[in-house]
mmCIF file of C-alpha atoms and ligand atoms in Angstrom:
data_model
loop_
_atom_site.group_PDB
_atom_site.id
_atom_site.type_symbol
_atom_site.label_atom_id
_atom_site.label_comp_id
_atom_site.label_asym_id
_atom_site.label_seq_id
_atom_site.Cartn_x
_atom_site.Cartn_y
_atom_site.Cartn_z
ATOM 1 C CA MET A 1 14.975 15.035 13.527
ATOM 2 C CA ILE A 2 17.217 14.202 10.597
ATOM 3 C CA TYR A 3 15.422 11.775 8.324
ATOM 4 C CA LEU A 4 17.649 9.474 6.295
ATOM 5 C CA ASP A 5 15.283 6.537 5.782
ATOM 6 C CA ASN A 6 13.611 7.505 2.515
ATOM 7 C CA ALA A 7 13.836 3.989 1.072
ATOM 8 C CA ALA A 8 11.477 2.930 3.888
ATOM 9 C CA THR A 9 9.107 5.810 3.260
ATOM 10 C CA THR A 10 9.181 9.456 2.277
ATOM 11 C CA PRO A 11 7.498 12.473 3.883
ATOM 12 C CA MET A 12 4.457 13.721 1.983
ATOM 13 C CA ILE A 13 4.932 17.025 0.220
ATOM 14 C CA GLN A 14 2.490 19.900 0.721
ATOM 15 C CA GLU A 15 1.022 19.792 -2.808
ATOM 16 C CA VAL A 16 0.063 16.151 -2.255
ATOM 17 C CA LYS A 17 -1.517 16.873 1.137
ATOM 18 C CA ASP A 18 -3.535 19.694 -0.485
ATOM 19 C CA GLU A 19 -4.686 17.402 -3.304
ATOM 20 C CA ILE A 20 -5.805 14.751 -0.805
ATOM 21 C CA CYS A 21 -7.661 17.307 1.345
ATOM 22 C CA GLN A 22 -9.497 18.597 -1.722
ATOM 23 C CA ALA A 23 -10.473 15.061 -2.713
ATOM 24 C CA PHE A 24 -11.826 14.421 0.803
ATOM 25 C CA GLU A 25 -14.539 16.952 -0.026
ATOM 26 C CA ILE A 26 -15.797 14.622 -2.771
ATOM 27 C CA TYR A 27 -17.652 12.021 -0.748
ATOM 28 C CA GLY A 28 -19.531 10.111 -3.456
ATOM 29 C CA ASN A 29 -18.892 6.432 -4.107
ATOM 30 C CA PRO A 30 -17.230 6.085 -7.533
ATOM 31 C CA SER A 31 -19.604 3.186 -8.303
ATOM 32 C CA SER A 32 -22.727 5.355 -7.783
ATOM 33 C CA THR A 33 -24.228 6.749 -10.947
ATOM 34 C CA HIS A 34 -25.515 10.016 -9.461
ATOM 35 C CA ALA A 35 -23.581 13.291 -9.655
ATOM 36 C CA ALA A 36 -21.696 12.802 -6.356
ATOM 37 C CA GLY A 37 -20.597 9.346 -7.492
ATOM 38 C CA ARG A 38 -19.603 10.601 -10.915
ATOM 39 C CA GLN A 39 -17.440 13.305 -9.313
ATOM 40 C CA ALA A 40 -15.556 10.656 -7.341
ATOM 41 C CA LYS A 41 -15.267 8.416 -10.415
ATOM 42 C CA ASN A 42 -13.793 11.358 -12.327
ATOM 43 C CA ILE A 43 -11.038 11.762 -9.733
ATOM 44 C CA VAL A 44 -10.136 8.078 -9.959
ATOM 45 C CA GLU A 45 -10.148 8.009 -13.761
ATOM 46 C CA GLN A 46 -8.244 11.288 -14.062
ATOM 47 C CA ALA A 47 -5.581 9.883 -11.701
ATOM 48 C CA ARG A 48 -5.370 6.741 -13.820
ATOM 49 C CA ARG A 49 -4.933 8.814 -16.978
ATOM 50 C CA THR A 50 -2.220 10.959 -15.325
ATOM 51 C CA ILE A 51 -0.198 7.889 -14.409
ATOM 52 C CA ALA A 52 -0.802 6.169 -17.753
ATOM 53 C CA GLN A 53 0.362 9.268 -19.624
ATOM 54 C CA ARG A 54 3.611 9.429 -17.626
ATOM 55 C CA VAL A 55 4.457 5.734 -18.033
ATOM 56 C CA LYS A 56 3.156 5.586 -21.628
ATOM 57 C CA SER A 57 0.609 2.888 -20.985
ATOM 58 C CA LYS A 58 -3.105 2.609 -21.557
ATOM 59 C CA PRO A 59 -5.197 3.800 -18.578
ATOM 60 C CA ALA A 60 -6.794 0.341 -18.415
ATOM 61 C CA GLU A 61 -3.360 -1.153 -17.743
ATOM 62 C CA ILE A 62 -3.159 0.654 -14.365
ATOM 63 C CA THR A 63 -4.950 -0.951 -11.396
ATOM 64 C CA PHE A 64 -4.985 0.817 -8.045
ATOM 65 C CA THR A 65 -4.107 -1.349 -5.041
ATOM 66 C CA SER A 66 -3.646 -0.673 -1.333
ATOM 67 C CA CYS A 67 0.173 -0.794 -1.600
ATOM 68 C CA GLY A 68 3.154 -2.252 -3.445
ATOM 69 C CA THR A 69 2.824 -5.476 -1.478
ATOM 70 C CA GLU A 70 -0.739 -5.991 -2.680
ATOM 71 C CA ALA A 71 0.248 -5.257 -6.283
ATOM 72 C CA ALA A 72 2.972 -7.937 -6.132
ATOM 73 C CA ASN A 73 0.583 -10.448 -4.536
ATOM 74 C CA LEU A 74 -2.040 -9.728 -7.172
ATOM 75 C CA ILE A 75 0.381 -10.208 -10.059
ATOM 76 C CA LEU A 76 2.172 -13.293 -8.768
ATOM 77 C CA LYS A 77 -0.892 -15.118 -7.471
ATOM 78 C CA SER A 78 -3.080 -14.414 -10.454
ATOM 79 C CA ALA A 79 -0.311 -15.305 -12.894
ATOM 80 C CA VAL A 80 -0.557 -18.768 -11.374
ATOM 81 C CA SER A 81 -4.355 -18.907 -11.191
ATOM 82 C CA SER A 82 -5.251 -17.277 -14.500
ATOM 83 C CA LEU A 83 -2.221 -17.615 -16.769
ATOM 84 C CA GLU A 84 -1.473 -21.197 -15.773
ATOM 85 C CA ILE A 85 2.070 -20.403 -14.760
ATOM 86 C CA LYS A 86 3.595 -23.449 -13.056
ATOM 87 C CA HIS A 87 7.170 -22.261 -12.759
ATOM 88 C CA ILE A 88 8.562 -18.930 -11.521
ATOM 89 C CA ILE A 89 12.186 -17.853 -11.784
ATOM 90 C CA SER A 90 13.086 -15.268 -9.169
ATOM 91 C CA SER A 91 15.957 -13.981 -7.046
ATOM 92 C CA LYS A 92 16.710 -14.456 -3.357
ATOM 93 C CA LEU A 93 17.288 -10.693 -3.124
ATOM 94 C CA GLU A 94 13.634 -9.842 -3.740
ATOM 95 C CA HIS A 95 11.490 -7.933 -1.264
ATOM 96 C CA LYS A 96 9.576 -10.006 1.296
ATOM 97 C CA CYS A 97 6.277 -9.358 -0.506
ATOM 98 C CA VAL A 98 7.620 -11.374 -3.438
ATOM 99 C CA LEU A 99 9.513 -14.001 -1.425
ATOM 100 C CA GLU A 100 6.563 -14.740 0.868
ATOM 101 C CA SER A 101 4.104 -14.857 -2.049
ATOM 102 C CA LEU A 102 6.380 -17.340 -3.818
ATOM 103 C CA LYS A 103 6.606 -19.461 -0.671
ATOM 104 C CA GLN A 104 2.804 -19.568 -0.474
ATOM 105 C CA LEU A 105 2.461 -20.447 -4.151
ATOM 106 C CA GLU A 106 4.986 -23.239 -3.743
ATOM 107 C CA GLU A 107 3.160 -24.637 -0.685
ATOM 108 C CA LEU A 108 -0.423 -24.227 -1.883
ATOM 109 C CA TYR A 109 -0.217 -24.784 -5.634
ATOM 110 C CA ASP A 110 2.931 -26.791 -6.065
ATOM 111 C CA VAL A 111 4.419 -24.070 -8.250
ATOM 112 C CA ARG A 112 8.085 -24.663 -8.999
ATOM 113 C CA ILE A 113 10.334 -21.801 -7.899
ATOM 114 C CA SER A 114 13.917 -21.555 -9.110
ATOM 115 C CA TRP A 115 16.486 -18.967 -8.122
ATOM 116 C CA VAL A 116 18.657 -17.058 -10.515
ATOM 117 C CA GLU A 117 22.310 -16.485 -9.682
ATOM 118 C CA HIS A 118 23.586 -12.977 -9.159
ATOM 119 C CA HIS A 119 26.842 -11.038 -9.393
ATOM 120 C CA SER A 120 28.788 -9.885 -6.326
ATOM 121 C CA ASP A 121 26.965 -6.515 -6.354
ATOM 122 C CA GLY A 122 23.649 -8.371 -6.188
ATOM 123 C CA SER A 123 22.604 -7.721 -9.801
ATOM 124 C CA VAL A 124 21.121 -10.602 -11.725
ATOM 125 C CA ASP A 125 23.391 -12.877 -13.781
ATOM 126 C CA LEU A 126 21.774 -12.712 -17.235
ATOM 127 C CA GLU A 127 23.703 -15.728 -18.574
ATOM 128 C CA ASN A 128 22.397 -17.855 -15.759
ATOM 129 C CA LEU A 129 18.868 -16.536 -16.326
ATOM 130 C CA GLU A 130 19.064 -17.441 -20.017
ATOM 131 C CA LYS A 131 20.371 -20.908 -19.193
ATOM 132 C CA GLN A 132 17.467 -21.477 -16.817
ATOM 133 C CA LEU A 133 14.939 -20.186 -19.356
ATOM 134 C CA GLN A 134 16.414 -22.442 -22.059
ATOM 135 C CA GLU A 135 15.913 -25.481 -19.869
ATOM 136 C CA CYS A 136 12.240 -24.753 -19.125
ATOM 137 C CA GLU A 137 9.696 -26.896 -20.873
ATOM 138 C CA SER A 138 6.749 -24.531 -20.549
ATOM 139 C CA PRO A 139 6.454 -20.732 -20.297
ATOM 140 C CA VAL A 140 7.523 -19.339 -16.956
ATOM 141 C CA LEU A 141 7.101 -16.084 -15.068
ATOM 142 C CA VAL A 142 10.315 -14.240 -14.312
ATOM 143 C CA SER A 143 9.981 -12.134 -11.144
ATOM 144 C CA ILE A 144 13.048 -9.951 -10.649
ATOM 145 C CA MET A 145 12.957 -6.518 -9.047
ATOM 146 C CA HIS A 146 14.119 -3.399 -10.852
ATOM 147 C CA ALA A 147 16.118 -2.013 -7.915
ATOM 148 C CA ASN A 148 16.897 -3.511 -4.560
ATOM 149 C CA ASN A 149 15.545 -1.672 -1.512
ATOM 150 C CA GLU A 150 18.461 -2.575 0.761
ATOM 151 C CA ILE A 151 21.586 -2.188 -1.344
ATOM 152 C CA GLY A 152 20.271 -0.125 -4.260
ATOM 153 C CA MET A 153 21.623 -2.153 -7.170
ATOM 154 C CA ILE A 154 19.668 -1.789 -10.388
ATOM 155 C CA ASN A 155 18.844 -4.771 -12.542
ATOM 156 C CA PRO A 156 18.811 -4.496 -16.348
ATOM 157 C CA VAL A 157 15.036 -4.713 -16.760
ATOM 158 C CA LYS A 158 15.049 -4.259 -20.536
ATOM 159 C CA GLU A 159 17.455 -7.154 -21.012
ATOM 160 C CA ILE A 160 15.539 -9.340 -18.556
ATOM 161 C CA ALA A 161 12.289 -8.616 -20.404
ATOM 162 C CA ALA A 162 13.940 -9.414 -23.752
ATOM 163 C CA LEU A 163 15.243 -12.738 -22.429
ATOM 164 C CA ALA A 164 11.891 -13.688 -20.896
ATOM 165 C CA HIS A 165 10.101 -12.929 -24.159
ATOM 166 C CA LYS A 166 12.710 -14.782 -26.247
ATOM 167 C CA TYR A 167 11.617 -17.913 -24.379
ATOM 168 C CA ASP A 168 7.854 -17.113 -24.572
ATOM 169 C CA SER A 169 7.822 -16.270 -20.904
ATOM 170 C CA LEU A 170 6.468 -13.337 -18.908
ATOM 171 C CA TYR A 171 8.236 -10.763 -16.780
ATOM 172 C CA PHE A 172 7.120 -9.055 -13.551
ATOM 173 C CA ALA A 173 9.390 -6.296 -12.226
ATOM 174 C CA ASP A 174 8.846 -4.997 -8.692
ATOM 175 C CA MET A 175 9.418 -1.293 -9.415
ATOM 176 C CA VAL A 176 8.491 0.039 -5.986
ATOM 177 C CA GLN A 177 11.923 1.674 -5.604
ATOM 178 C CA THR A 178 12.095 3.052 -9.151
ATOM 179 C CA LEU A 179 8.654 4.166 -10.380
ATOM 180 C CA GLY A 180 8.427 7.815 -9.345
ATOM 181 C CA HIS A 181 12.228 8.030 -9.120
ATOM 182 C CA TYR A 182 13.163 7.354 -12.730
ATOM 183 C CA ASP A 183 11.463 8.314 -15.976
ATOM 184 C CA ILE A 184 10.213 4.834 -16.819
ATOM 185 C CA ASN A 185 7.916 4.247 -19.730
ATOM 186 C CA PHE A 186 6.439 0.909 -20.643
ATOM 187 C CA GLU A 187 6.842 1.445 -24.391
ATOM 188 C CA GLU A 188 10.608 1.280 -23.926
ATOM 189 C CA VAL A 189 10.689 -1.074 -20.947
ATOM 190 C CA PRO A 190 8.583 -4.005 -22.132
ATOM 191 C CA VAL A 191 7.775 -5.662 -18.811
ATOM 192 C CA ASP A 192 4.472 -7.534 -18.649
ATOM 193 C CA PHE A 193 3.732 -6.536 -15.063
ATOM 194 C CA ALA A 194 5.071 -3.993 -12.584
ATOM 195 C CA SER A 195 4.262 -2.688 -9.106
ATOM 196 C CA ALA A 196 4.526 0.769 -7.521
ATOM 197 C CA SER A 197 3.868 2.395 -4.151
ATOM 198 C CA ALA A 198 3.024 6.065 -3.533
ATOM 199 C CA HIS A 199 4.745 6.440 -0.167
ATOM 200 C CA LYS A 200 8.143 5.888 -1.798
ATOM 201 C CA PHE A 201 7.784 9.086 -3.834
ATOM 202 C CA HIS A 202 6.343 11.568 -1.319
ATOM 203 C CA GLY A 203 2.783 10.287 -1.683
ATOM 204 C CA PRO A 204 0.464 8.768 0.932
ATOM 205 C CA LYS A 205 0.984 5.371 2.547
ATOM 206 C CA GLY A 206 -1.582 2.685 1.781
ATOM 207 C CA ILE A 207 -1.946 3.219 -1.955
ATOM 208 C CA GLY A 208 -0.098 1.815 -4.951
ATOM 209 C CA PHE A 209 -0.721 0.402 -8.368
ATOM 210 C CA ALA A 210 -0.149 -2.652 -10.507
ATOM 211 C CA TYR A 211 0.718 -2.314 -14.183
ATOM 212 C CA VAL A 212 -0.727 -5.180 -16.224
ATOM 213 C CA ARG A 213 0.134 -5.041 -19.918
ATOM 214 C CA GLN A 214 -2.778 -5.768 -22.241
ATOM 215 C CA PRO A 215 -3.920 -8.259 -23.374
ATOM 216 C CA HIS A 216 -2.849 -10.174 -20.212
ATOM 217 C CA LYS A 217 -5.890 -10.822 -18.084
ATOM 218 C CA LEU A 218 -5.407 -11.487 -14.405
ATOM 219 C CA PHE A 219 -7.772 -12.914 -11.812
ATOM 220 C CA PRO A 220 -8.780 -10.755 -8.810
ATOM 221 C CA GLN A 221 -7.340 -11.708 -5.427
ATOM 222 C CA ILE A 222 -9.994 -9.672 -3.601
ATOM 223 C CA SER A 223 -13.533 -10.644 -4.589
ATOM 224 C CA GLY A 224 -16.588 -8.425 -4.460
ATOM 225 C CA GLY A 225 -17.788 -5.650 -6.714
ATOM 226 C CA GLY A 226 -16.543 -4.922 -10.197
ATOM 227 C CA GLN A 227 -14.177 -2.073 -9.305
ATOM 228 C CA GLU A 228 -10.888 -1.633 -11.139
ATOM 229 C CA ARG A 229 -12.267 -3.391 -14.220
ATOM 230 C CA ASN A 230 -13.051 -6.474 -12.158
ATOM 231 C CA LEU A 231 -9.443 -6.883 -11.057
ATOM 232 C CA ARG A 232 -9.570 -5.456 -7.534
ATOM 233 C CA ALA A 233 -12.885 -5.350 -5.695
ATOM 234 C CA GLY A 234 -13.608 -2.811 -2.952
ATOM 235 C CA THR A 235 -14.607 0.847 -2.915
ATOM 236 C CA GLU A 236 -11.672 2.871 -4.166
ATOM 237 C CA ASN A 237 -9.643 5.075 -1.806
ATOM 238 C CA VAL A 238 -10.483 8.205 -3.781
ATOM 239 C CA PRO A 239 -8.429 10.797 -1.818
ATOM 240 C CA TYR A 240 -5.314 8.634 -1.762
ATOM 241 C CA ILE A 241 -5.639 7.771 -5.434
ATOM 242 C CA ALA A 242 -5.712 11.533 -6.103
ATOM 243 C CA GLY A 243 -2.651 11.908 -3.829
ATOM 244 C CA LEU A 244 -0.825 9.091 -5.592
ATOM 245 C CA ALA A 245 -1.317 10.694 -9.009
ATOM 246 C CA LYS A 246 -0.280 14.129 -7.722
ATOM 247 C CA ALA A 247 2.859 12.719 -6.087
ATOM 248 C CA PHE A 248 3.736 10.801 -9.268
ATOM 249 C CA GLU A 249 3.265 13.894 -11.392
ATOM 250 C CA MET A 250 5.301 16.076 -9.017
ATOM 251 C CA ALA A 251 8.087 13.488 -8.737
ATOM 252 C CA LEU A 252 8.703 13.659 -12.462
ATOM 253 C CA VAL A 253 8.594 17.456 -12.887
ATOM 254 C CA ASP A 254 12.192 18.275 -11.915
ATOM 255 C CA LEU A 255 13.455 14.740 -12.028
ATOM 256 C CA GLU A 256 16.829 15.408 -13.647
ATOM 257 C CA GLU A 257 17.623 18.273 -11.296
ATOM 258 C CA ASP A 258 16.463 16.308 -8.232
ATOM 259 C CA GLN A 259 18.537 13.296 -9.319
ATOM 260 C CA LYS A 260 21.640 15.436 -9.755
ATOM 261 C CA TYR A 261 21.147 17.007 -6.329
ATOM 262 C CA VAL A 262 20.616 13.687 -4.547
ATOM 263 C CA VAL A 263 23.515 11.974 -6.365
ATOM 264 C CA GLU A 264 25.765 14.762 -5.067
ATOM 265 C CA LEU A 265 24.511 14.104 -1.513
ATOM 266 C CA LYS A 266 25.117 10.383 -1.891
ATOM 267 C CA LYS A 267 28.648 10.973 -3.181
ATOM 268 C CA TYR A 268 29.294 13.435 -0.361
ATOM 269 C CA ALA A 269 28.137 10.868 2.213
ATOM 270 C CA HIS A 270 30.224 8.129 0.573
ATOM 271 C CA ASP A 271 33.374 10.258 0.648
ATOM 272 C CA LYS A 272 32.852 11.440 4.230
ATOM 273 C CA ILE A 273 32.240 7.916 5.513
ATOM 274 C CA GLU A 274 35.275 6.639 3.620
ATOM 275 C CA GLU A 275 37.395 9.434 5.080
ATOM 276 C CA ASN A 276 36.324 8.645 8.663
ATOM 277 C CA PHE A 277 36.043 4.854 8.291
ATOM 278 C CA PRO A 278 38.589 3.854 5.623
ATOM 279 C CA GLU A 279 37.735 0.157 6.014
ATOM 280 C CA ALA A 280 34.019 0.656 5.379
ATOM 281 C CA LYS A 281 32.636 -1.564 2.604
ATOM 282 C CA PHE A 282 30.066 -0.044 0.262
ATOM 283 C CA HIS A 283 27.578 -2.276 -1.516
ATOM 284 C CA ALA A 284 26.592 -1.791 -5.162
ATOM 285 C CA TYR A 285 27.965 1.739 -4.926
ATOM 286 C CA SER A 286 27.941 3.959 -7.979
ATOM 287 C CA ASP A 287 27.489 7.677 -8.438
ATOM 288 C CA ASP A 288 25.849 6.868 -11.762
ATOM 289 C CA ALA A 289 22.079 6.979 -11.122
ATOM 290 C CA LYS A 290 21.578 4.356 -13.833
ATOM 291 C CA LYS A 291 23.732 1.798 -12.026
ATOM 292 C CA SER A 292 22.456 2.076 -8.474
ATOM 293 C CA LEU A 293 19.564 3.865 -6.785
ATOM 294 C CA PHE A 294 20.657 7.487 -6.649
ATOM 295 C CA GLY A 295 19.075 8.028 -3.246
ATOM 296 C CA LEU A 296 20.472 4.976 -1.485
ATOM 297 C CA LEU A 297 23.884 4.336 0.041
ATOM 298 C CA SER A 298 24.469 0.922 1.569
ATOM 299 C CA VAL A 299 27.550 0.398 3.690
ATOM 300 C CA SER A 300 28.983 -2.099 6.161
ATOM 301 C CA LEU A 301 30.861 -0.176 8.841
ATOM 302 C CA PRO A 302 34.068 -1.799 10.144
ATOM 303 C CA PHE A 303 32.786 -2.512 13.689
ATOM 304 C CA ARG A 304 29.962 -4.554 15.156
ATOM 305 C CA ASN A 305 27.132 -2.669 16.810
ATOM 306 C CA THR A 306 23.697 -4.230 16.451
ATOM 307 C CA MET A 307 22.183 -1.285 18.357
ATOM 308 C CA LEU A 308 23.516 1.355 15.981
ATOM 309 C CA SER A 309 20.158 2.534 14.622
ATOM 310 C CA PHE A 310 18.848 2.870 18.216
ATOM 311 C CA GLU A 311 21.898 4.890 19.177
ATOM 312 C CA LEU A 312 21.495 7.086 16.109
ATOM 313 C CA ASP A 313 17.881 7.584 17.108
ATOM 314 C CA LEU A 314 19.153 9.068 20.384
ATOM 315 C CA HIS A 315 21.159 11.487 18.233
ATOM 316 C CA LYS A 316 17.827 12.321 16.514
ATOM 317 C CA ILE A 317 18.790 10.591 13.277
ATOM 318 C CA ALA A 318 16.238 8.247 11.699
ATOM 319 C CA ILE A 319 17.960 5.607 9.614
ATOM 320 C CA SER A 320 17.723 1.912 8.827
ATOM 321 C CA GLN A 321 20.369 -0.614 9.691
ATOM 322 C CA GLY A 322 19.365 -2.898 6.864
ATOM 323 C CA SER A 323 18.663 -5.658 9.357
ATOM 324 C CA ALA A 324 15.374 -6.844 10.786
ATOM 325 C CA CYS A 325 14.714 -6.680 14.491
ATOM 326 C CA SER A 326 12.176 -8.982 16.050
ATOM 327 C CA SER A 327 11.574 -9.404 19.771
ATOM 328 C CA GLY A 328 14.872 -7.726 20.562
ATOM 329 C CA ALA A 329 16.952 -10.115 18.473
ATOM 330 C CA VAL A 330 18.850 -8.520 15.600
ATOM 331 C CA LYS A 331 19.105 -10.769 12.580
ATOM 332 C CA ASN A 332 21.448 -10.333 9.661
ATOM 333 C CA SER A 333 19.807 -8.887 6.591
ATOM 334 C CA PRO A 334 18.724 -11.664 4.187
ATOM 335 C CA VAL A 335 19.867 -9.492 1.270
ATOM 336 C CA LEU A 336 23.359 -8.856 2.652
ATOM 337 C CA SER A 337 23.585 -12.548 3.598
ATOM 338 C CA GLN A 338 23.335 -13.322 -0.115
ATOM 339 C CA ILE A 339 26.292 -11.142 -1.095
ATOM 340 C CA LEU A 340 28.615 -11.144 1.930
ATOM 341 C CA PRO A 341 30.522 -13.969 3.639
ATOM 342 C CA ASP A 342 29.526 -14.800 7.244
ATOM 343 C CA GLU A 343 32.760 -13.429 8.715
ATOM 344 C CA VAL A 344 32.058 -9.996 7.179
ATOM 345 C CA LEU A 345 28.434 -10.066 8.349
ATOM 346 C CA GLU A 346 29.507 -10.968 11.875
ATOM 347 C CA SER A 347 32.213 -8.307 12.197
ATOM 348 C CA THR A 348 30.553 -5.300 10.570
ATOM 349 C CA THR A 349 27.458 -3.141 10.977
ATOM 350 C CA PRO A 350 25.212 -2.509 7.993
ATOM 351 C CA LEU A 351 23.713 0.904 7.455
ATOM 352 C CA ARG A 352 21.250 1.947 4.760
ATOM 353 C CA ILE A 353 21.355 5.690 4.262
ATOM 354 C CA SER A 354 18.557 6.800 1.994
ATOM 355 C CA PHE A 355 18.094 10.365 0.819
ATOM 356 C CA SER A 356 15.445 12.478 -0.802
ATOM 357 C CA LYS A 357 15.536 15.947 -2.310
ATOM 358 C CA LEU A 358 14.505 17.241 1.127
ATOM 359 C CA ASN A 359 17.892 16.302 2.654
ATOM 360 C CA SER A 360 21.023 18.446 2.690
ATOM 361 C CA LYS A 361 24.768 18.066 3.254
ATOM 362 C CA SER A 362 24.331 19.200 6.869
ATOM 363 C CA ASP A 363 22.264 16.010 7.451
ATOM 364 C CA VAL A 364 25.237 13.972 6.237
ATOM 365 C CA ASP A 365 27.619 15.948 8.450
ATOM 366 C CA ALA A 366 25.400 15.273 11.481
ATOM 367 C CA LEU A 367 25.230 11.565 10.651
ATOM 368 C CA VAL A 368 28.994 11.162 10.259
ATOM 369 C CA GLU A 369 29.621 13.164 13.440
ATOM 370 C CA ALA A 370 27.207 10.893 15.336
ATOM 371 C CA LEU A 371 28.809 7.751 13.881
ATOM 372 C CA VAL A 372 32.269 8.905 14.947
ATOM 373 C CA ALA A 373 30.995 9.728 18.465
ATOM 374 C CA ILE A 374 29.210 6.362 18.839
ATOM 375 C CA CYS A 375 32.267 4.510 17.564
ATOM 376 C CA ALA A 376 34.543 6.375 20.027
ATOM 377 C CA LYS A 377 32.161 5.632 22.920
ATOM 378 C CA HIS A 378 32.431 1.886 22.296
ATOM 379 C CA ALA A 379 36.186 1.847 21.516
HETATM 380 N N1 PLP B 401 8.990 -3.853 -2.994
HETATM 381 C C1 PLP B 401 10.048 -3.112 -2.643
HETATM 382 C C2 PLP B 401 11.302 -3.200 -3.439
HETATM 383 C C3 PLP B 401 9.977 -2.270 -1.520
HETATM 384 O O1 PLP B 401 11.021 -1.534 -1.161
HETATM 385 C C4 PLP B 401 8.760 -2.233 -0.776
HETATM 386 C C5 PLP B 401 8.661 -1.401 0.452
HETATM 387 O O2 PLP B 401 9.602 -1.261 1.202
HETATM 388 C C6 PLP B 401 7.686 -3.006 -1.206
HETATM 389 C C7 PLP B 401 7.840 -3.797 -2.317
HETATM 390 C C8 PLP B 401 6.384 -2.975 -0.486
HETATM 391 O O3 PLP B 401 5.696 -1.775 -0.730
HETATM 392 P P1 PLP B 401 4.518 -1.303 0.290
HETATM 393 O O4 PLP B 401 5.198 -0.738 1.475
HETATM 394 O O5 PLP B 401 3.756 -0.271 -0.485
HETATM 395 O O6 PLP B 401 3.722 -2.498 0.578
#
């Protein structure tokens, strides 16, 4: 199988699997004070220190969660319950974990949600954000993702943080697509809160973390014991926490080289698709890793085929169409709906090609060959 869906999840690398297997041998509960418990606690705290060192934060600012979705829920919901946030400015291009949390907050707590405007590539319009912040009477929470998981555009997080702080407001950046892919440190990127997920950088599924800058104090969304400094109750997933830290560490070792390699693949795919489908429309495309996710190529192909990802599956290519399927009905992607007119959405087929360092140019060749064959079959 050719795997080109790395923005959905990445395969675990061997070093991470080994780390997890080793940690499975340590069966103590990190909350127990005996030797077996202390061994487990050591793994958790060492993992926290590893991550904190890489992102230049304090270990206490890292809270392990079950995934990126939980980290976003924790931050957004406790900002309302413990920081008395009554107004959140966000973007309609956010991931569902943010959009659905905001919907709940609006319904249950009467929180006001306003939407920032964005440019045609999907990136946030800073002037509009500043205008909205200026008009706010009390401090707000700005919730705008670092990079979009469907089209790959990168938002200027430093500038967003500066604007939020200029108006005494707070900033949460969903960094699920960037932490572990870019060398981000929280001394230089002054967000108040951020979220990450291990399975996006060759770690295990079902583990992530929330970054909560001190001295902000959030309220737990899961009640119980005092784990994670009272912020997230429940016995810690020790092996996966070890795997998360190992994956994070490994992801940053040859980062520059890996980025260069994957950018080349992305450019190669872009050029080959353009050559075979000259009318294809690329979204937020750049071969500059700072401007769009280096591992993600989003394109609308100049024909309509809602079954394309199924057909590619028959060619043994795993890829995402950038549209959600439910009970057989294919819906247009909510993200693309924000940046493309209806007539383009209705006459084209979106494809999200997402690479990792484990891919090669032959994967791209196979994809383009399959696309040409599928297109010819339906002509
Ligand atoms: N935020 C973004 C931008 C994502 O791409 C994803 C996963 O696709 C999530 C949040 C959710 O992360 P998780 O799968 O760990 O819940």
